Short mmCIF file of C-alpha atoms in Angstrom, two decimals:
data_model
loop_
_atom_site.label_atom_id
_atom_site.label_comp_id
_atom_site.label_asym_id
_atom_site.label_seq_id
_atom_site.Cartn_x
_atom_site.Cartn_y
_atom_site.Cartn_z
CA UNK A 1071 36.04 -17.93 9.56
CA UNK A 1072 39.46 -17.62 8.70
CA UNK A 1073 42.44 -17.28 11.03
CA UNK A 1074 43.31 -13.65 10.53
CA UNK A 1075 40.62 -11.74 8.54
CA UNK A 1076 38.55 -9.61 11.70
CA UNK A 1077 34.77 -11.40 10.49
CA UNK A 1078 32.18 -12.80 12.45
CA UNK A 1079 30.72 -15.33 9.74
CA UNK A 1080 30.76 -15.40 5.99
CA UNK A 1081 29.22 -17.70 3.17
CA UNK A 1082 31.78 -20.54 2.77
CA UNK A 1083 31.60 -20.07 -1.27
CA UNK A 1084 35.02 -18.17 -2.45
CA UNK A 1085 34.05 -16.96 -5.60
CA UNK A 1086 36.76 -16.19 -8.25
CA UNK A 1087 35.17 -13.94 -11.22
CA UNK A 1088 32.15 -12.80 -12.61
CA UNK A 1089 30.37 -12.12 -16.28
CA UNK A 1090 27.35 -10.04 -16.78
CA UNK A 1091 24.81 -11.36 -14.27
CA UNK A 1092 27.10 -14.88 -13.50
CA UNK A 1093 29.58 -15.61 -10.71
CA UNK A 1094 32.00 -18.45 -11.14
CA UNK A 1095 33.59 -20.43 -8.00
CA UNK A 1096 36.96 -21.30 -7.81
CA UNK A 1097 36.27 -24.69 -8.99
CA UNK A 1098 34.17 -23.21 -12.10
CA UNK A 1099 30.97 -23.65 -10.88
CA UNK A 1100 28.42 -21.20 -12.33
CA UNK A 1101 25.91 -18.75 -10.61
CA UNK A 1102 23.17 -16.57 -11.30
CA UNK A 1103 24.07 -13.79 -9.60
CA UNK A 1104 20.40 -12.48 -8.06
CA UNK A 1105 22.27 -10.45 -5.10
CA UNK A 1106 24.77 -8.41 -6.83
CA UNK A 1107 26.45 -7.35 -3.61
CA UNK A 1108 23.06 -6.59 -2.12
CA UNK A 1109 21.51 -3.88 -4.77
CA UNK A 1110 25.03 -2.98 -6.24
CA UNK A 1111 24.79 -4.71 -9.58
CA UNK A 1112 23.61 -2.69 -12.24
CA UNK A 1113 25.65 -2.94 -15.90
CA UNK A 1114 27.10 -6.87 -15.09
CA UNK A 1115 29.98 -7.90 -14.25
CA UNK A 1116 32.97 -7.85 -16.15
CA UNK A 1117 31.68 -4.82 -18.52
CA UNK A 1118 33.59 -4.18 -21.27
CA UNK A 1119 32.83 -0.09 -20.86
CA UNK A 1120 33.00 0.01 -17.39
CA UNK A 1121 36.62 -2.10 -17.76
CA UNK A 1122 38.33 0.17 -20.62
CA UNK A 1123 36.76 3.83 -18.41
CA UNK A 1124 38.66 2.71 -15.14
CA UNK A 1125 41.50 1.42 -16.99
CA UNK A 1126 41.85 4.90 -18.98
CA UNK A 1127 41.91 6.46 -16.39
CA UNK A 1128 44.10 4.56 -13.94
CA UNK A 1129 46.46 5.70 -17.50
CA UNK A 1130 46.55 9.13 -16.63
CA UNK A 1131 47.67 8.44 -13.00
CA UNK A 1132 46.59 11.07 -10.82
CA UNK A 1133 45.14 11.27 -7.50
CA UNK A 1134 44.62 15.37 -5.79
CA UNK A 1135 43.32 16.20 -2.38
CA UNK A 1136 39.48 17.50 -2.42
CA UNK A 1137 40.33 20.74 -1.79
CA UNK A 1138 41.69 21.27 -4.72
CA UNK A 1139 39.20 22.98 -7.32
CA UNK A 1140 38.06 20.01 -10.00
CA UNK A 1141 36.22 20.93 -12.96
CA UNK A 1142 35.57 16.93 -13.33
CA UNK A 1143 33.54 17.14 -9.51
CA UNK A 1144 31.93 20.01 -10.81
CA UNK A 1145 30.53 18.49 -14.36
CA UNK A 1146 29.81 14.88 -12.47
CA UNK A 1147 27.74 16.97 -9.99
CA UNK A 1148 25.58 19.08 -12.16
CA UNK A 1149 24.66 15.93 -14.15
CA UNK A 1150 23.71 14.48 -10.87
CA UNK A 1151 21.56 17.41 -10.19
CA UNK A 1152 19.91 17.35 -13.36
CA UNK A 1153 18.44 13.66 -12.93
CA UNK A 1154 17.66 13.90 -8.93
CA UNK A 1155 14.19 14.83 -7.44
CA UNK A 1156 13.38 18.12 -6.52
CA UNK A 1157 15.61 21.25 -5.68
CA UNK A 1158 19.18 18.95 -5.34
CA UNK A 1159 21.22 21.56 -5.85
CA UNK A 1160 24.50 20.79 -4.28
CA UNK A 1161 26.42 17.55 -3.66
CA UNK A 1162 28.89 16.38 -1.16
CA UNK A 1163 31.42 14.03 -2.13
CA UNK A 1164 31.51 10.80 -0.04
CA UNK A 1165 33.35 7.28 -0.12
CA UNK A 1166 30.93 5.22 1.20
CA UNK A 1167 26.73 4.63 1.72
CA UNK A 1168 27.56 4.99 5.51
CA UNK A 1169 29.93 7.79 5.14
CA UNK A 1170 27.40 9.69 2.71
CA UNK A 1171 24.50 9.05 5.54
CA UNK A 1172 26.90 10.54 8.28
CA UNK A 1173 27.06 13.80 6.00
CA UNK A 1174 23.29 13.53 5.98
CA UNK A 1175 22.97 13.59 9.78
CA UNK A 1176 25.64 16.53 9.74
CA UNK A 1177 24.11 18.41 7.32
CA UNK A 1178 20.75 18.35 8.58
CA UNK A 1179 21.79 19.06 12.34
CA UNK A 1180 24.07 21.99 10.99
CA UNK A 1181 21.23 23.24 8.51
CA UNK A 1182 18.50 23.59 11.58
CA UNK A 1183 20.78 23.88 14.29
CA UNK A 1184 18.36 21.16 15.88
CA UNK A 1185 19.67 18.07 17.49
CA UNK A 1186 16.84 15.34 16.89
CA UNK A 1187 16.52 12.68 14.10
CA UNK A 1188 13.40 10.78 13.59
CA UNK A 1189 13.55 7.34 11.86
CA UNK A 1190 11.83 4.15 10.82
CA UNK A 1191 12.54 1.72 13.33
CA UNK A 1192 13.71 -1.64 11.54
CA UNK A 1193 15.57 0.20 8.90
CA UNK A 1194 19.35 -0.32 8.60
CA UNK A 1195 21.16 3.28 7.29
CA UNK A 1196 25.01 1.96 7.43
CA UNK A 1197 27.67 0.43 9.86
CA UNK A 1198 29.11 3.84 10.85
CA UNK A 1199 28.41 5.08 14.37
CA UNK A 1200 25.93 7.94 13.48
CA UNK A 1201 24.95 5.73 10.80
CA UNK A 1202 24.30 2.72 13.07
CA UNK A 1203 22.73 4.46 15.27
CA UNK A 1204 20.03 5.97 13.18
CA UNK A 1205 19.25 2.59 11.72
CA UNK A 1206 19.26 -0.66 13.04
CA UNK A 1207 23.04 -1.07 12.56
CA UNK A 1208 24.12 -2.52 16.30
CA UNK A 1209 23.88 -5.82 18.23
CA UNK A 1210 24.45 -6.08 21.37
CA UNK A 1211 27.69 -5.15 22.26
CA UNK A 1212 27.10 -1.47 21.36
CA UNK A 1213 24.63 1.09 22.27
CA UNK A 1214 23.97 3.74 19.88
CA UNK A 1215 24.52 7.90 19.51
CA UNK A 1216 22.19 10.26 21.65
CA UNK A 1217 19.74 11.85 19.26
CA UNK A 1218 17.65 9.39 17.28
CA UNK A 1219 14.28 8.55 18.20
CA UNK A 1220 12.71 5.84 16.17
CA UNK A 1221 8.72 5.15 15.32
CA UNK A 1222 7.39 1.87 14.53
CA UNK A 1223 7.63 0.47 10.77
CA UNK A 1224 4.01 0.81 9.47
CA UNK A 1225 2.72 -2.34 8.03
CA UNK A 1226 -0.93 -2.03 7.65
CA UNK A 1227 -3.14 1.14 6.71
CA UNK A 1228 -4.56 1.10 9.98
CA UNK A 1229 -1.28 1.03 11.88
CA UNK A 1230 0.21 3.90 9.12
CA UNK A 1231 -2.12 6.28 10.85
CA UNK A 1232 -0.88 5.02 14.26
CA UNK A 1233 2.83 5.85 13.21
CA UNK A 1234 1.91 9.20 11.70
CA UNK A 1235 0.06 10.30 14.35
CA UNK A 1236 3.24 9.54 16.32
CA UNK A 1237 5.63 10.88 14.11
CA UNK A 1238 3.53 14.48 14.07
CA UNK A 1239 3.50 13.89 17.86
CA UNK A 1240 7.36 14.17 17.82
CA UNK A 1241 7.48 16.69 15.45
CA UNK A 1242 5.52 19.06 17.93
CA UNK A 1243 8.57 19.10 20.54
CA UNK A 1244 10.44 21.13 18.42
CA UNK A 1245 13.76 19.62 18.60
CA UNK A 1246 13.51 17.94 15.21
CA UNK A 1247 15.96 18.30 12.51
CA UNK A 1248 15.15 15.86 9.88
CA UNK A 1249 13.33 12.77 8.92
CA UNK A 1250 15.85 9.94 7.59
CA UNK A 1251 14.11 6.95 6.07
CA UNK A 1252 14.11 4.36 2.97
CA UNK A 1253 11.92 4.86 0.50
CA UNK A 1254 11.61 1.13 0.82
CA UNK A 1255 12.68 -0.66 3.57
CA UNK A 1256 15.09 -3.23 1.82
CA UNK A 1257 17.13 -4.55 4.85
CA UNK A 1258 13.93 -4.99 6.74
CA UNK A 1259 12.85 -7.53 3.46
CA UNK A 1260 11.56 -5.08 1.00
CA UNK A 1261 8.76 -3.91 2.77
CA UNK A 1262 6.81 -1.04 0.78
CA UNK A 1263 5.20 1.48 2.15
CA UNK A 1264 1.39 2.69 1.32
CA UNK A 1265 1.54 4.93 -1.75
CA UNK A 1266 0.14 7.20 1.40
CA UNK A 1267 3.12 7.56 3.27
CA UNK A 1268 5.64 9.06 2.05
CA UNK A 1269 3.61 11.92 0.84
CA UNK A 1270 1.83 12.60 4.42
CA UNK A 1271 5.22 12.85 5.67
CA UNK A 1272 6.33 14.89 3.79
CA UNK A 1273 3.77 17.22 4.30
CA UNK A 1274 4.02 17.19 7.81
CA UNK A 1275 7.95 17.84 7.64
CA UNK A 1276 6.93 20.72 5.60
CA UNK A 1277 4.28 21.74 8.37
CA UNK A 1278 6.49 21.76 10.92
CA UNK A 1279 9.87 23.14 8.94
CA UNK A 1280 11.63 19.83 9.16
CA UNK A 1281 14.27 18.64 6.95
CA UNK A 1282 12.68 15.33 4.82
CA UNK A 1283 15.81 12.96 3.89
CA UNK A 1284 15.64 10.05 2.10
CA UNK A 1285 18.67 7.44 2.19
CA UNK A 1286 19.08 5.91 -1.18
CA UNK A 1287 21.91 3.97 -0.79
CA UNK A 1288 20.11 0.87 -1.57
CA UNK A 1289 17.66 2.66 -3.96
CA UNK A 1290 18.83 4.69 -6.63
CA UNK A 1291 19.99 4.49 -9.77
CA UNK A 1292 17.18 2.65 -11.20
CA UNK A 1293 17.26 -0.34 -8.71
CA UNK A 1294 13.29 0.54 -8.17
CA UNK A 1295 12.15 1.03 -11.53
CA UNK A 1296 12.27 4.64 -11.27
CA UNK A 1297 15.99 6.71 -11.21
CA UNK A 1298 15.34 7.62 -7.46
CA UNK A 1299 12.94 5.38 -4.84
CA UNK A 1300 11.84 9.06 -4.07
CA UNK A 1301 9.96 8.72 -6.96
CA UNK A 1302 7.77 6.16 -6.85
CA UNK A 1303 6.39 8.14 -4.13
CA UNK A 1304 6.40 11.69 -5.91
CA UNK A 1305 8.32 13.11 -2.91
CA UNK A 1306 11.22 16.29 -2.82
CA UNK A 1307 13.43 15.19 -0.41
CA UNK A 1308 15.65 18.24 1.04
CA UNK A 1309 18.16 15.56 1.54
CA UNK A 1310 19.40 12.71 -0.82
CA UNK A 1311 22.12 9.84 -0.20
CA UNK A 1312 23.49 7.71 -2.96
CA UNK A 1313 25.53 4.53 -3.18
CA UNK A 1314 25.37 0.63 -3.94
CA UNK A 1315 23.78 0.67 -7.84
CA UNK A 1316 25.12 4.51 -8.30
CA UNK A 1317 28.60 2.40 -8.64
CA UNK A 1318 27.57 -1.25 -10.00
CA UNK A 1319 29.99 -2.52 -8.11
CA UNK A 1320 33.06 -0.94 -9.69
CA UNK A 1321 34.06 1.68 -7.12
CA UNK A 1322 34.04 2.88 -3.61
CA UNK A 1323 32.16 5.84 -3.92
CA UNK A 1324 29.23 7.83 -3.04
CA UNK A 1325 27.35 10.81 -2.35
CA UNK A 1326 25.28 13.06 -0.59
CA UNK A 1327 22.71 15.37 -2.45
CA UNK A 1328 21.36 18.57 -0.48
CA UNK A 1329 19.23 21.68 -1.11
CA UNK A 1330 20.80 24.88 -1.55
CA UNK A 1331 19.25 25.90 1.69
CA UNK A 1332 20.78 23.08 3.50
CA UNK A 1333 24.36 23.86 2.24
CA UNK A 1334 24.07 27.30 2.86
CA UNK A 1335 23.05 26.41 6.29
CA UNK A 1336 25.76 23.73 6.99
CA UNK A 1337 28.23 25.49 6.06
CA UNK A 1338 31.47 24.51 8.16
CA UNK A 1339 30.68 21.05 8.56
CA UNK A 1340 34.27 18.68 7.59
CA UNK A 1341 33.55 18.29 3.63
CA UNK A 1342 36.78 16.81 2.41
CA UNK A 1343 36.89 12.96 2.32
CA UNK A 1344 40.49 12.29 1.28
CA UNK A 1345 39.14 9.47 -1.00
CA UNK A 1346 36.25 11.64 -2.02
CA UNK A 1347 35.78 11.27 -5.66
CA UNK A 1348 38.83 9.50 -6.38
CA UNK A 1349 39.49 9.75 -10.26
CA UNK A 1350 39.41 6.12 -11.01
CA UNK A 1351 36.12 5.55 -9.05
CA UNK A 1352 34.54 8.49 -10.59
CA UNK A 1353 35.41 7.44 -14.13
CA UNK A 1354 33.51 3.84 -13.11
CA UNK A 1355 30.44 5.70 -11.57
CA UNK A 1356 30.43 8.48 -14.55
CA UNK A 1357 30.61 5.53 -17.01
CA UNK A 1358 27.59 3.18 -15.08
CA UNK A 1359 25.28 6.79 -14.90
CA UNK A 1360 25.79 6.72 -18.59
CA UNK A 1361 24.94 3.68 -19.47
CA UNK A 1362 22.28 3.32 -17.23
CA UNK A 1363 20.48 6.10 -18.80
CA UNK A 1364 21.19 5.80 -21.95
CA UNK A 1365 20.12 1.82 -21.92
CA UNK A 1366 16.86 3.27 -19.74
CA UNK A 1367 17.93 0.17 -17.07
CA UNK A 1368 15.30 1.87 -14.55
CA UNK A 1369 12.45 1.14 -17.53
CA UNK A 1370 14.02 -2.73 -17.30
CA UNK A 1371 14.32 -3.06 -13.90
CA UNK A 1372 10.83 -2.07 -14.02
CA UNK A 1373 9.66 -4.37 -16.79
CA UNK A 1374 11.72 -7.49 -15.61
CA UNK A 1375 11.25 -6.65 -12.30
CA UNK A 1376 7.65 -7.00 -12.68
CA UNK A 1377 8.04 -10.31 -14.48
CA UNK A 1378 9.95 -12.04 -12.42
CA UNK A 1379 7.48 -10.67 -9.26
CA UNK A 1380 4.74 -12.31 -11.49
CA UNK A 1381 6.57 -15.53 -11.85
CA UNK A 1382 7.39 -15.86 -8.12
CA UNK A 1383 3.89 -14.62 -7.00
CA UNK A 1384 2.06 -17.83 -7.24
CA UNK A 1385 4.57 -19.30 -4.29
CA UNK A 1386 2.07 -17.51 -1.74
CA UNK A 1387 -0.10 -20.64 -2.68
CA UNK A 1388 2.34 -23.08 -0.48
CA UNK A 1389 1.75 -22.72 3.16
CA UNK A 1390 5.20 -21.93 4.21
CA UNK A 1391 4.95 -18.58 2.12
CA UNK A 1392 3.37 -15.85 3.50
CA UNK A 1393 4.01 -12.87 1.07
CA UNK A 1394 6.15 -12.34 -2.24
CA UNK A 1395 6.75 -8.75 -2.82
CA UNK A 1396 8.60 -6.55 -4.32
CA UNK A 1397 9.13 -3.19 -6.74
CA UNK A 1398 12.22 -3.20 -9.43
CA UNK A 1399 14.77 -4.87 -8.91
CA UNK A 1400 14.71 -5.49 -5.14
CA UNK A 1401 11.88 -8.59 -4.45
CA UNK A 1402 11.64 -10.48 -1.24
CA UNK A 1403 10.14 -13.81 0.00
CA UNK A 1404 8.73 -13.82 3.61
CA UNK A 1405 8.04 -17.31 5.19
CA UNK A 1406 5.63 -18.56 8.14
CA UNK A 1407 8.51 -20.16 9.54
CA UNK A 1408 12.36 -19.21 10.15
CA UNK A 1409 13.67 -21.60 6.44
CA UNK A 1410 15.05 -18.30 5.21
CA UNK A 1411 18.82 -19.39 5.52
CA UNK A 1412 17.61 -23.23 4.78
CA UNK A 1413 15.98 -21.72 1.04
CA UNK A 1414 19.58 -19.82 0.78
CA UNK A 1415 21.42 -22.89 1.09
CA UNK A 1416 19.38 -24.54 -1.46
CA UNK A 1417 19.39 -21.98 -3.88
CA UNK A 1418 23.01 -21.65 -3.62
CA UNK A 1419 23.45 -25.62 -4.50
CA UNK A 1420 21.47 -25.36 -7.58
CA UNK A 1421 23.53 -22.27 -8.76
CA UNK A 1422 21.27 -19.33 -7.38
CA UNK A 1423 23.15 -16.22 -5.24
CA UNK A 1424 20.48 -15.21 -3.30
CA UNK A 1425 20.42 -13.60 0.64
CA UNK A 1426 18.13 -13.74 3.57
CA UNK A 1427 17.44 -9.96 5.45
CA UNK A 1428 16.17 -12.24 8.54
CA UNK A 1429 15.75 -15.87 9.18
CA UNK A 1430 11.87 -15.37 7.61
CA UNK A 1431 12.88 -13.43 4.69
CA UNK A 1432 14.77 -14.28 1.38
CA UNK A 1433 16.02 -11.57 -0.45
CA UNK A 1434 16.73 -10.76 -3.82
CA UNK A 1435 18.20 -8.02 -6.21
CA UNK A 1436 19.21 -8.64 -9.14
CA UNK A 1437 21.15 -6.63 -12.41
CA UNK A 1438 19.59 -3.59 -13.63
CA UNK A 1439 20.31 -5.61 -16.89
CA UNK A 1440 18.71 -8.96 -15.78
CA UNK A 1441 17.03 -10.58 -19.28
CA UNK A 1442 13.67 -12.15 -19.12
CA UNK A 1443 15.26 -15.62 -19.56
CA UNK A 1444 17.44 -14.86 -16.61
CA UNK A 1445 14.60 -13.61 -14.00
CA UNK A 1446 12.97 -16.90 -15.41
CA UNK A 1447 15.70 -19.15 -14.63
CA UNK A 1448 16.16 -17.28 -11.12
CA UNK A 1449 12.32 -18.10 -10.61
CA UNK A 1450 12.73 -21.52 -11.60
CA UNK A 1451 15.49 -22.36 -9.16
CA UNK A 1452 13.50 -20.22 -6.14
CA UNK A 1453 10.70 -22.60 -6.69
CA UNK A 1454 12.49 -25.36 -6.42
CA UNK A 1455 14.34 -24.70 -3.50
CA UNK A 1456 10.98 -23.68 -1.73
CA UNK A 1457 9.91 -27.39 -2.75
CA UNK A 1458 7.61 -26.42 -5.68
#
């Protein structure tokens, strides 16, 4: 910790510069990068594209207020509403994951006029106060908003009827704006829900004429193999949050994706983020969108993804492993005992950035970009610091 930086405990590692899916220490020590800011990575670092688009545009110098009328918003959000899920008609302009789950909450309490959030408990949503409060974002020094009841994380199929049953149950009060969930639950160490779920919520939101949002912060933009988490589940959210991946680490930026029945209905809620959309971060995300399409990164995330799940897999054969799972490019390692941060620490001294969600749980997410001989390498180094 150092003497004037407000932070409560940070990896002692000061790392100086980065190249594709590498980080380099200040003494030159090399990394495989396989958490990428925690599922931010997407194009590698130091991109030559991404490098020249902010640079062109930090060229042109300009910087307006939101309220001004941009044509550049404009184009950036129909493309964005061409690739989503569903009926995403309209998007709100956000600098942050947190900040764009805060205009979820508003949005859907505006749109219904209805004061309750349901939630997954276990499932971290941002560091914001709304946003803290409808995840798991608080020790305890704080206590969190009014407003957010949360149901037990379903982990079996026979507890998934248990936490329907109880979500329907709150439903029936009638004070329910929205549900706001994951479609996985990545700070909670990538735990994936039954291909069941998502779908019978969904129909029950629609049953009772609740808003369904899904919080793809740590999601999107390919990280699961698909553009959108939403996706793999073959869900319509009514509300949609982006961040992390949508700006590969290049930017502070995000957004917030809503039908045109929400907006209609939220109308009046603050919309102008003074840093919303800034041009220099939107030339980084515009320019990471692109490529990631146009290099079909979801399609490798998938593919890689599933190789390097299929080269850690046979670690559930040691008895400290309990389960290796994972879907695209966001895998996790669950232990029988609390070795997490001891795995971390190894990994790290054999040249492997990895994290821990929880003192059982490694986790891992690597570039969109990640080669085979990179996931194997990765693999290679996890196995070794689990003592394979």
């Amino acid at each position: 910790m150092g003497k004037h930086l407000a932070d409560y405990g940070s990896a002692p590692i000061d790392f100086a510069r980065g190249n594709g899916s590498y980080l380099f220490d200040k003494r030159g020590k090399k990394y495989l990068d396989f958490q990428t800011g925690w599922c931010v990575g997407t194009v590698g670092w130091k991109n030559a594209e991404m490098a020249e688009a902010i640079s062109a545009q930090a060229r042109e110098g300009l910087h307006l207020p939101p309220w001004f009328r941009l044509e550049r918003h404009e184009w950036f959000a129909s493309r964005l509403v061409k690739i989503a899920p569903g009926k995403l008609d309209r998007v709100f302009r956000a600098c942050s994951g947190s900040e764009a789950v805060e205009f979820a909450i508003k949005a859907a309490r505006a749109a219904t006029r209805k004061p309750t959030i349901v939630t997954i408990d276990g499932v971290y949503h941002g560091h914001t106060y709304g946003a803290g409060s409808v995840g798991n974002g608080f020790g305890r020094v704080l206590s969190p908003c009014d407003g957010f009841v949360k149901v037990r994380m379903p982990r079996s199929r026979s507890s998934e009827q248990n936490v329907l049953a109880a979500i329907e149950e709150r439903f029936a009060i009638g004070d329910v704006a929205a549900f706001l969930s994951e479609p996985v639950w990545t700070n909670a160490g990538c735990v994936i829900p039954s291909p069941n779920f998502y779908p019978s919520v969904q129909s029950l939101c629609r049953a009772y004429d609740i808003l369904l949002v899904m919080d793809e912060v740590a999601t999107c933009m390919g990280r699961c193999g698909k553009m959108f988490g939403s996706e793999l589940w073959n869900i319509e959210p009514d509300i949609l949050t982006l961040g992390k991946s949508f700006t590969g680490g290049y930017a502070t930026m995000a957004a917030t994706m809503v039908t045109e029945r929400v907006f209609q209905g939220a109308r009046g809620i603050p919309s102008h983020p003074t840093f919303g959309w800034a041009f220099q971060d939107l030339a980084a995300v515009e320019k990471n969108v692109e490529i990631i399409v146009r290099d079909n990164l979801a399609g490798n995330a998938a593919a890689v993804g599933t190789y390097l799940l299929d080269l850690l897999k046979p670690l559930e054969s040691i008895k400290k492993v309990k389960e290796v799972r994972g879907v695209g490019m966001v895998l996790a390692i669950e232990f029988r005992l609390p070795i997490a941060p001891l795995v971390a620490a190894k990994c790290y001294r054999l040249g492997l950035v990895v994290e821990y969600t929880n003192v059982r749980t490694l986790f891992i997410s690597p570039m969109l970009n990640l080669t085979k001989k990179e996931a194997k390498m990765g693999a290679n180094m996890i196995k070794q610091a689990c003592g394979t």
